[in-house]
PDB file of C-alpha atoms in Angstrom:
ATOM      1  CA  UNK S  21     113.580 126.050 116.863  1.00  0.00           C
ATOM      2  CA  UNK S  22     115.001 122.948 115.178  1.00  0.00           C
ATOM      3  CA  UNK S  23     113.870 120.485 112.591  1.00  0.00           C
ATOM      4  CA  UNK S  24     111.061 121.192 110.471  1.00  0.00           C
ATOM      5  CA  UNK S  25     107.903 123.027 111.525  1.00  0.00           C
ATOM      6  CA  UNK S  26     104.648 123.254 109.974  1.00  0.00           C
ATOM      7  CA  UNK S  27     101.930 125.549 110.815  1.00  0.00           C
ATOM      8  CA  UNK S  28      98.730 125.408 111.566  1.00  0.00           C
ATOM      9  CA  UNK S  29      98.785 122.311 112.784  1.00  0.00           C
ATOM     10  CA  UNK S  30      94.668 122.013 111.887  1.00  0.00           C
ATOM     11  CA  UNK S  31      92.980 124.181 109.832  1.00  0.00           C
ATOM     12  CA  UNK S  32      89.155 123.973 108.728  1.00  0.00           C
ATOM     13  CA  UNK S  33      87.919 125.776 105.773  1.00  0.00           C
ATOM     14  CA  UNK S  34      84.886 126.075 103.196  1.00  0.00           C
ATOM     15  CA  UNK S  35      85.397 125.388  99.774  1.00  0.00           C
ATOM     16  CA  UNK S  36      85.250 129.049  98.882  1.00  0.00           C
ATOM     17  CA  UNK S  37      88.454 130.247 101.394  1.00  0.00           C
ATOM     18  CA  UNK S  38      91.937 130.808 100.456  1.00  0.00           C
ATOM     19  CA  UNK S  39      94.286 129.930 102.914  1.00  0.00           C
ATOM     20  CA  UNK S  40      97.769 128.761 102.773  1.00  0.00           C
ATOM     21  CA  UNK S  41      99.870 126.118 104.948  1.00  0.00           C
ATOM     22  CA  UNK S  42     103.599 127.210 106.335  1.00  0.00           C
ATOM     23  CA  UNK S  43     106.977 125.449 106.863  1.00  0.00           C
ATOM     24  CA  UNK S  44     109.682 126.377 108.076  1.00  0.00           C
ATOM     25  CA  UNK S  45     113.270 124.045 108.174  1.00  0.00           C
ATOM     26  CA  UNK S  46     116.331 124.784 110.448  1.00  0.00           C
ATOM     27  CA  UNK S  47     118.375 122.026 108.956  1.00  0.00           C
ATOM     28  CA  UNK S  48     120.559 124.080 106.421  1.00  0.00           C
ATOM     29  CA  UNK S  49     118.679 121.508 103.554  1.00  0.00           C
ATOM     30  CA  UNK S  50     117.990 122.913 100.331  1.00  0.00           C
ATOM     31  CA  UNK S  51     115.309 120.508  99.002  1.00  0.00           C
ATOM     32  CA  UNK S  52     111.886 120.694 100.395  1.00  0.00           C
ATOM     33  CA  UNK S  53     109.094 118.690  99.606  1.00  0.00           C
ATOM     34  CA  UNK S  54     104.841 118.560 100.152  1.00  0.00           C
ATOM     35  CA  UNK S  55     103.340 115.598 100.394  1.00  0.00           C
ATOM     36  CA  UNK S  56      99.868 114.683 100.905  1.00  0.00           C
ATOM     37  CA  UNK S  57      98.285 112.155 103.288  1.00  0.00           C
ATOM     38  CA  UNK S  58      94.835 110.744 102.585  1.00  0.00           C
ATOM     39  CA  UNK S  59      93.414 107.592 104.987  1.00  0.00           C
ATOM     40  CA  UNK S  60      94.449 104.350 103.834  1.00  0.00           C
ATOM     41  CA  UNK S  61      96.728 105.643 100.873  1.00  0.00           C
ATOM     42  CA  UNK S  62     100.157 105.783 100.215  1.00  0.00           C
ATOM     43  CA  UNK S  63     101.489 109.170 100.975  1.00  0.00           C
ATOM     44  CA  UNK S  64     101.549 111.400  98.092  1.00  0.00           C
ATOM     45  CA  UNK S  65     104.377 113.306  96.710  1.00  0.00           C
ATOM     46  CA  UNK S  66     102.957 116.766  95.083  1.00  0.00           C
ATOM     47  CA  UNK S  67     105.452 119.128  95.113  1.00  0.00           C
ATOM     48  CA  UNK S  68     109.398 118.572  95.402  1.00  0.00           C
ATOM     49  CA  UNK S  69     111.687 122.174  95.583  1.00  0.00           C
ATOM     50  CA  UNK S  70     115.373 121.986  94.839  1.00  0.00           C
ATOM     51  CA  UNK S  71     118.068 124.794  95.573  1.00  0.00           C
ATOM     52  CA  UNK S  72     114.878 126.791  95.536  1.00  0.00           C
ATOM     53  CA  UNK S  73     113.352 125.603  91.997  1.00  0.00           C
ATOM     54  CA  UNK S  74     109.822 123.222  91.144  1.00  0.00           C
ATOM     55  CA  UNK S  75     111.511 120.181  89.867  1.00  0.00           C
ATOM     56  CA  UNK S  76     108.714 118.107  90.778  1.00  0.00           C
ATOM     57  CA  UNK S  77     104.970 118.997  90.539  1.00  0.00           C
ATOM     58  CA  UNK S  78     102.974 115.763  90.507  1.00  0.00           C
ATOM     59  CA  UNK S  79      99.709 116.311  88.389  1.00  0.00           C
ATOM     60  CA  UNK S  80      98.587 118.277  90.927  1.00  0.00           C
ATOM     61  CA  UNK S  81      95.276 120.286  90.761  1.00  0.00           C
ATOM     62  CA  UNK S  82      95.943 124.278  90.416  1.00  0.00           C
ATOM     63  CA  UNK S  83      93.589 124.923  93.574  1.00  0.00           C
ATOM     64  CA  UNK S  84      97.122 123.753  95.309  1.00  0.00           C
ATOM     65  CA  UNK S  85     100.245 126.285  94.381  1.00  0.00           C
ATOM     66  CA  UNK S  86     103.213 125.903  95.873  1.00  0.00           C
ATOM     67  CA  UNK S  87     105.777 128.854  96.635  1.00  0.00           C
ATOM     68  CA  UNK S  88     109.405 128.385  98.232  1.00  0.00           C
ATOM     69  CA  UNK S  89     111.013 131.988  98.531  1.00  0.00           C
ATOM     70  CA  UNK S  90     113.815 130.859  99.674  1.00  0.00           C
ATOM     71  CA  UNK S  91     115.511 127.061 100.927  1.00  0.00           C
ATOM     72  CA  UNK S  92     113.931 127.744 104.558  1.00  0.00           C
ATOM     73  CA  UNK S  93     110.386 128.288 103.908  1.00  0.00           C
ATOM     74  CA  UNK S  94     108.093 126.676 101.869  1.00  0.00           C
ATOM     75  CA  UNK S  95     104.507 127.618 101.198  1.00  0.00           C
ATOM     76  CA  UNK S  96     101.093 125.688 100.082  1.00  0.00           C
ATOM     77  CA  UNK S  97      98.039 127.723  99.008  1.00  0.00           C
ATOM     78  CA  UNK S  98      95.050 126.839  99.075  1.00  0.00           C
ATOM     79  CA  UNK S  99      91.926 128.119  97.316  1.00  0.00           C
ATOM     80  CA  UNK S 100      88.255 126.501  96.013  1.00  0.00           C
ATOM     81  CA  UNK S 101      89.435 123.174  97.590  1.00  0.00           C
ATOM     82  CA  UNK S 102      86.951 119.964  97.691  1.00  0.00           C
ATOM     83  CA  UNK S 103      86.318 118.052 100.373  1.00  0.00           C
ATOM     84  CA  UNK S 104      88.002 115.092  99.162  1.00  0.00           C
ATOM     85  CA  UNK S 105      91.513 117.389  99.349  1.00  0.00           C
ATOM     86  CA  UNK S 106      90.614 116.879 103.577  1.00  0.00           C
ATOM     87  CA  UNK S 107      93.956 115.464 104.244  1.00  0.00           C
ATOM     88  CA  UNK S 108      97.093 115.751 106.621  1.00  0.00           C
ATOM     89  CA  UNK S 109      99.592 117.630 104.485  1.00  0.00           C
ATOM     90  CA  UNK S 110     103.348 116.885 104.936  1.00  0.00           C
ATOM     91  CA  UNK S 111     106.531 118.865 104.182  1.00  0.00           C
ATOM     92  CA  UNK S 112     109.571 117.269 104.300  1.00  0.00           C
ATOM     93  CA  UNK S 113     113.581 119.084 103.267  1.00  0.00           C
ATOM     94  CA  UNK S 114     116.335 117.045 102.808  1.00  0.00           C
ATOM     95  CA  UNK S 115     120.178 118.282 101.385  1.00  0.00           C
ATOM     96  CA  UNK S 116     119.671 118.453  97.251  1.00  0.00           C
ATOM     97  CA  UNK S 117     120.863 115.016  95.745  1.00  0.00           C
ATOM     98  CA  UNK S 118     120.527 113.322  92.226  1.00  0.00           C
ATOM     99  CA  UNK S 119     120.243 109.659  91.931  1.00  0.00           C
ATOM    100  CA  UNK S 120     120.051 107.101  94.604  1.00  0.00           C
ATOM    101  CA  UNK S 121     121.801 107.732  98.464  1.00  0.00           C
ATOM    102  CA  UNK S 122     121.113 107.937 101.841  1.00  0.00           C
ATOM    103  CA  UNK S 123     119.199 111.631 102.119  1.00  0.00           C
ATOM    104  CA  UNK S 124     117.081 111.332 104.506  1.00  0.00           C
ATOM    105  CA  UNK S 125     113.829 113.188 104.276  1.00  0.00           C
ATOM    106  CA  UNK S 126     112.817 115.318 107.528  1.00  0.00           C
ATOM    107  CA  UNK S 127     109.428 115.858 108.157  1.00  0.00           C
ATOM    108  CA  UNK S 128     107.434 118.299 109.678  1.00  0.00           C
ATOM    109  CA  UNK S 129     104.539 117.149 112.270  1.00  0.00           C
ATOM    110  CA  UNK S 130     101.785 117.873 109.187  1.00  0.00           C
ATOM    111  CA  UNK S 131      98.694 120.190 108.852  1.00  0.00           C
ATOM    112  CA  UNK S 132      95.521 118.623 109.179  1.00  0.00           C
ATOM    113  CA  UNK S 133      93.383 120.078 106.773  1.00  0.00           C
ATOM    114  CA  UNK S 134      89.281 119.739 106.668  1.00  0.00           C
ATOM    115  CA  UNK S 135      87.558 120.689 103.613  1.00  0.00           C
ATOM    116  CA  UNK S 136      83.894 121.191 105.041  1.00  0.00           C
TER     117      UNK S 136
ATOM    118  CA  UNK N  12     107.176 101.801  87.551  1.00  0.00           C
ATOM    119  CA  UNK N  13     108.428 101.797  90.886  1.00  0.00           C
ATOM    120  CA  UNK N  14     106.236 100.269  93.880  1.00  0.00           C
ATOM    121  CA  UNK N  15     106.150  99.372  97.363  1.00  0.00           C
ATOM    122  CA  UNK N  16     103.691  96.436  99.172  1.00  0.00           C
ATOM    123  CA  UNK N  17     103.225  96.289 102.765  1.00  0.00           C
ATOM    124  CA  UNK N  18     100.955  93.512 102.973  1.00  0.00           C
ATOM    125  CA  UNK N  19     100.229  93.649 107.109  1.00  0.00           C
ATOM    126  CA  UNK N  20      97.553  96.098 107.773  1.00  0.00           C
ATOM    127  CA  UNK N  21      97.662  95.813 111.359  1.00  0.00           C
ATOM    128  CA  UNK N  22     100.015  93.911 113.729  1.00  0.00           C
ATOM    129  CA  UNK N  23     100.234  93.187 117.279  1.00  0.00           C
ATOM    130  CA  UNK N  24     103.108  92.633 119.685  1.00  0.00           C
ATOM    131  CA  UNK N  25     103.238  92.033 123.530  1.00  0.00           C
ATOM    132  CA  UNK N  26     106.099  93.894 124.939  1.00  0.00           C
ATOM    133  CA  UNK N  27     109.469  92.927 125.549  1.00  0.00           C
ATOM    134  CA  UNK N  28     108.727  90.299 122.216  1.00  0.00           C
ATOM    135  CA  UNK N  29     110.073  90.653 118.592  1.00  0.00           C
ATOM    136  CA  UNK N  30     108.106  92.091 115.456  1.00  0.00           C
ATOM    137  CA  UNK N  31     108.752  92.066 111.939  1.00  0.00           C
ATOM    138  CA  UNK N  32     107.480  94.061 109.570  1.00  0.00           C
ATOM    139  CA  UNK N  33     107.064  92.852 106.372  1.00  0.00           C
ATOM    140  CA  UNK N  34     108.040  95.145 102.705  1.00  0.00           C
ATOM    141  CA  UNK N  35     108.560  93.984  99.437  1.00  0.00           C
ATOM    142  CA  UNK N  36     109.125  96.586  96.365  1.00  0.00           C
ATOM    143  CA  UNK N  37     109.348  96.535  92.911  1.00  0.00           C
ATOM    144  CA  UNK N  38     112.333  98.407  90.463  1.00  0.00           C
ATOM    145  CA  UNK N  39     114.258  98.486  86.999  1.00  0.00           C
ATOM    146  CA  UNK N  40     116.743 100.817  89.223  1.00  0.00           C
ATOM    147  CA  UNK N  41     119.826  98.841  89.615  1.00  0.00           C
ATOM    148  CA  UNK N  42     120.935 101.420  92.573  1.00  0.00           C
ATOM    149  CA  UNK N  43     118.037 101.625  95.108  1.00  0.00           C
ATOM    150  CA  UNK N  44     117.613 102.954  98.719  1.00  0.00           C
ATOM    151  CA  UNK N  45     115.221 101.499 101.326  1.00  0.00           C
ATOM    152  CA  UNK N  46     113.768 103.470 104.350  1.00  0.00           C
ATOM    153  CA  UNK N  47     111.551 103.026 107.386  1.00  0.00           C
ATOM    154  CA  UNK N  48     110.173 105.229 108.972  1.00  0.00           C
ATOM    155  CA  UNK N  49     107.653 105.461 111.854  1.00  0.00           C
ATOM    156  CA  UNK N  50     104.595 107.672 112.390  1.00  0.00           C
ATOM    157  CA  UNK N  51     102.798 107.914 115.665  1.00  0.00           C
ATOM    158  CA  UNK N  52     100.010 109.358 116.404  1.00  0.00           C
ATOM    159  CA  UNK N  53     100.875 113.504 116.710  1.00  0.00           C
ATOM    160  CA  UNK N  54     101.768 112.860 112.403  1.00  0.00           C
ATOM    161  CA  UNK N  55     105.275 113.416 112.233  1.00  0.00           C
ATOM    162  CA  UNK N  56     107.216 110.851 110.051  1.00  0.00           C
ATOM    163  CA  UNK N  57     110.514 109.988 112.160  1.00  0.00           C
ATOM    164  CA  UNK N  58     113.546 108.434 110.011  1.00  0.00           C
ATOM    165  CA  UNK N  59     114.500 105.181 111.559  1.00  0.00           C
ATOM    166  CA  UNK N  60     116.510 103.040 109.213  1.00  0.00           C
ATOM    167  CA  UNK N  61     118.075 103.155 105.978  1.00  0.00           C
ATOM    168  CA  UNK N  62     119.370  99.894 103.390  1.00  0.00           C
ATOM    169  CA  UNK N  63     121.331 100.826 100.141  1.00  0.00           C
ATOM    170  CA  UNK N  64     120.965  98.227  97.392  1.00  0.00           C
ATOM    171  CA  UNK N  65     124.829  97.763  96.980  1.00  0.00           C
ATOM    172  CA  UNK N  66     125.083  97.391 100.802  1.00  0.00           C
ATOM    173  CA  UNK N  67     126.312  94.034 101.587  1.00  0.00           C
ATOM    174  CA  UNK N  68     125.408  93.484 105.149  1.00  0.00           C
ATOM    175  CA  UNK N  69     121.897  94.575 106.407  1.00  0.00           C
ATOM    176  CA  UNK N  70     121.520  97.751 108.314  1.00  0.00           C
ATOM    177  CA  UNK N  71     121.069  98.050 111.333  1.00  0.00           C
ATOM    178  CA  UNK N  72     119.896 100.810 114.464  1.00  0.00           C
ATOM    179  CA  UNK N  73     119.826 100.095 117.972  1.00  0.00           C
ATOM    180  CA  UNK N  74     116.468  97.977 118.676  1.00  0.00           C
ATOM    181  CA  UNK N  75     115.554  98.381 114.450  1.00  0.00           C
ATOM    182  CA  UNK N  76     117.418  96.352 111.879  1.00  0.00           C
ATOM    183  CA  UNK N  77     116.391  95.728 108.224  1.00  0.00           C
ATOM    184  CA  UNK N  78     115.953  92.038 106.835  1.00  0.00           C
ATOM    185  CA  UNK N  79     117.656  92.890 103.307  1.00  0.00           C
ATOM    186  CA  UNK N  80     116.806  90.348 100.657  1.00  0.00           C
ATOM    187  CA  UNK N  81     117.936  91.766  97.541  1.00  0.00           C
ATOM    188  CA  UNK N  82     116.590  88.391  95.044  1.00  0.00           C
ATOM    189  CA  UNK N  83     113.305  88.596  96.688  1.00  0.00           C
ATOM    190  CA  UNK N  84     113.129  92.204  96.705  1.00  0.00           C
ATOM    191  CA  UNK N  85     111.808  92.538 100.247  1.00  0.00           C
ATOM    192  CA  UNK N  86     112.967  94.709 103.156  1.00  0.00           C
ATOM    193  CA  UNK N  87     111.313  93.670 106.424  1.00  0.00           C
ATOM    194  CA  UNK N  88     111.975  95.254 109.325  1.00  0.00           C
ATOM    195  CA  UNK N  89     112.710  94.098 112.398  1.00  0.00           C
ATOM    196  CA  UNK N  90     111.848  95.574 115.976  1.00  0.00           C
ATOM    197  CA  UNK N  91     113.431  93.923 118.719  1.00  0.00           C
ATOM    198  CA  UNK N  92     112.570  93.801 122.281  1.00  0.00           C
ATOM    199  CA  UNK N  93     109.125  95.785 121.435  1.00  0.00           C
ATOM    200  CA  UNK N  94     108.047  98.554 123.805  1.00  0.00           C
ATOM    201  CA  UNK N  95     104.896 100.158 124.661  1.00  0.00           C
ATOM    202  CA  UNK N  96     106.159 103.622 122.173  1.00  0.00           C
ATOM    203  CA  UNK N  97     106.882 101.383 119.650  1.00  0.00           C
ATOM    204  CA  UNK N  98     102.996 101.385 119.261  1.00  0.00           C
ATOM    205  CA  UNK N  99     102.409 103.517 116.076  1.00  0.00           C
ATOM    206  CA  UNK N 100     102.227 103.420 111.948  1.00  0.00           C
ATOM    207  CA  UNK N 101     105.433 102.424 110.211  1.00  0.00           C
ATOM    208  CA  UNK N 102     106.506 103.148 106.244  1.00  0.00           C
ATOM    209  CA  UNK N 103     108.675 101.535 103.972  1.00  0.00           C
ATOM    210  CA  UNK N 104     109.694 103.866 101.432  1.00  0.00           C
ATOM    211  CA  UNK N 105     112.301 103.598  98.367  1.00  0.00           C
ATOM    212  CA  UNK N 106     113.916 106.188  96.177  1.00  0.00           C
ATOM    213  CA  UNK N 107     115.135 104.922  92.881  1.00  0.00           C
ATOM    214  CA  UNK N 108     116.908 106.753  89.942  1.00  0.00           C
ATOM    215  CA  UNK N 109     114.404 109.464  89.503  1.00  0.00           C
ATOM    216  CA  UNK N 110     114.978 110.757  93.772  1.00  0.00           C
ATOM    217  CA  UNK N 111     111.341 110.586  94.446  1.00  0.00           C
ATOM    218  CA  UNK N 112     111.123 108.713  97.768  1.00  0.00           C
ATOM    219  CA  UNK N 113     107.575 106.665  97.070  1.00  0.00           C
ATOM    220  CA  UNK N 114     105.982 104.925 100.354  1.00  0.00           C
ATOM    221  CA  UNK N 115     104.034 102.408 101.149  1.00  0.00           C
ATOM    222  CA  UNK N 116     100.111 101.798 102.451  1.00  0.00           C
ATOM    223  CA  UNK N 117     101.794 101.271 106.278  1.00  0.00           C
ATOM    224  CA  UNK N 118     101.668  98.930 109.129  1.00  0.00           C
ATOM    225  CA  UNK N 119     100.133  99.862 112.278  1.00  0.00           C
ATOM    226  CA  UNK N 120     101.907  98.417 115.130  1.00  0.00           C
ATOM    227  CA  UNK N 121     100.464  98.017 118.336  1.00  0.00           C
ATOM    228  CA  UNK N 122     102.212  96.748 121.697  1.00  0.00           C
ATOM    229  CA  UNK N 123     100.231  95.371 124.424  1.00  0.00           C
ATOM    230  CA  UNK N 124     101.423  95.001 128.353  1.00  0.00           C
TER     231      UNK N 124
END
């Protein structure tokens, strides 16, 4: 496979589960990102990996934790989520850069998630 | 604080026809990028152009080009000779001095026959 791939694709689950949201890059990047995407809002940057370390968690709630075991894969689970979390979820990887530049971010295809 | 406005909720185009979509953003960041990006409707955010603030011509990619005006701050795009799979959500974005790449609320495009 190639690119960046995100599974499931949909996932529905009651505010009591614990679940957790995959992806996978095959891009040789070593920056991977979550963001979240909420109807008729900017998309939201929660989580940002580099070379494998958080350098970015954006006031997130702890029902999301994040886990990258390695620059390939990148983990988000889930547990007691609210309905208002219902969102497509994004991860993106990109090659590891400080200040400004042309690194493009490569997303995944999302997981729709539904809080019920 | 960094920010970017896309003020078109919707727009529509016939095919064949031109589109621009309009972006203006907001930073203290002397050295800026500017990104597009389009999302259709299976969710996956697809890189289509790119601007650097130094850059002194504006970019451009195939059918997309970027209407680069640095003293407004604005960064339309502009779609040229619109077909029917141009039909979808587009995304200005900007990364700035801190590397987060912040987007905007999105323009959805639609081309009609």
């Amino acid at each position: 496979e190639t690119g960046v791939t995100q599974t499931p694709r949909h996932l529905v689950m009651g505010m009591t589960n614990k679940k957790s949201l995959k992806c996978e890059q095959h891009l040789g990047h070593n920056a991977m990102y979550w963001y979240k995407q909420s109807a008729k809002k900017p998309l939201e940057l929660m989580f940002v990996y580099s070379l494998e370390e958080r350098v970015e968690n954006n006031s997130v709630p702890s029902r999301f934790s994040p886990e990258c075991p390695n620059s390939s894969h990148l983990f988000l689970h889930l547990h007691t989520l609210q309905p208002e979390d219902s969102a497509l979820y994004l991860c993106a990887s990109s090659q590891a850069e400080t200040g400004t530049g042309a690194n493009v971010l490569t997303f995944g295809a999302g997981s729709r998630l539904t809080v019920l | 604080a960094q920010k970017i406005t896309q003020t078109q909720p919707g727009m529509f185009v016939q095919e064949k026809e031109a589109v621009t979509l309009d972006c203006t953003y907001d930073t203290s960041d002397p050295s800026y990028g500017l990104f597009w990006y389009k999302q259709p409707s299976s969710g996956e955010m697809i890189f289509l152009i790119y601007q650097g603030s130094y850059d002194q011509q504006n970019a451009t990619e195939g059918r997309y080009s970027l209407n680069f005006q640095k003293a407004r701050k604005s960064a339309n795009l502009v779609i040229s000779a619109s077909q029917l799979g141009d039909s979808a959500m587009y995304f200005c974005a900007m990364r700035g001095g801190t590397d987060k790449l912040i987007f905007g609320t999105g323009t959805r495009l639609q081309v009609f026959p």
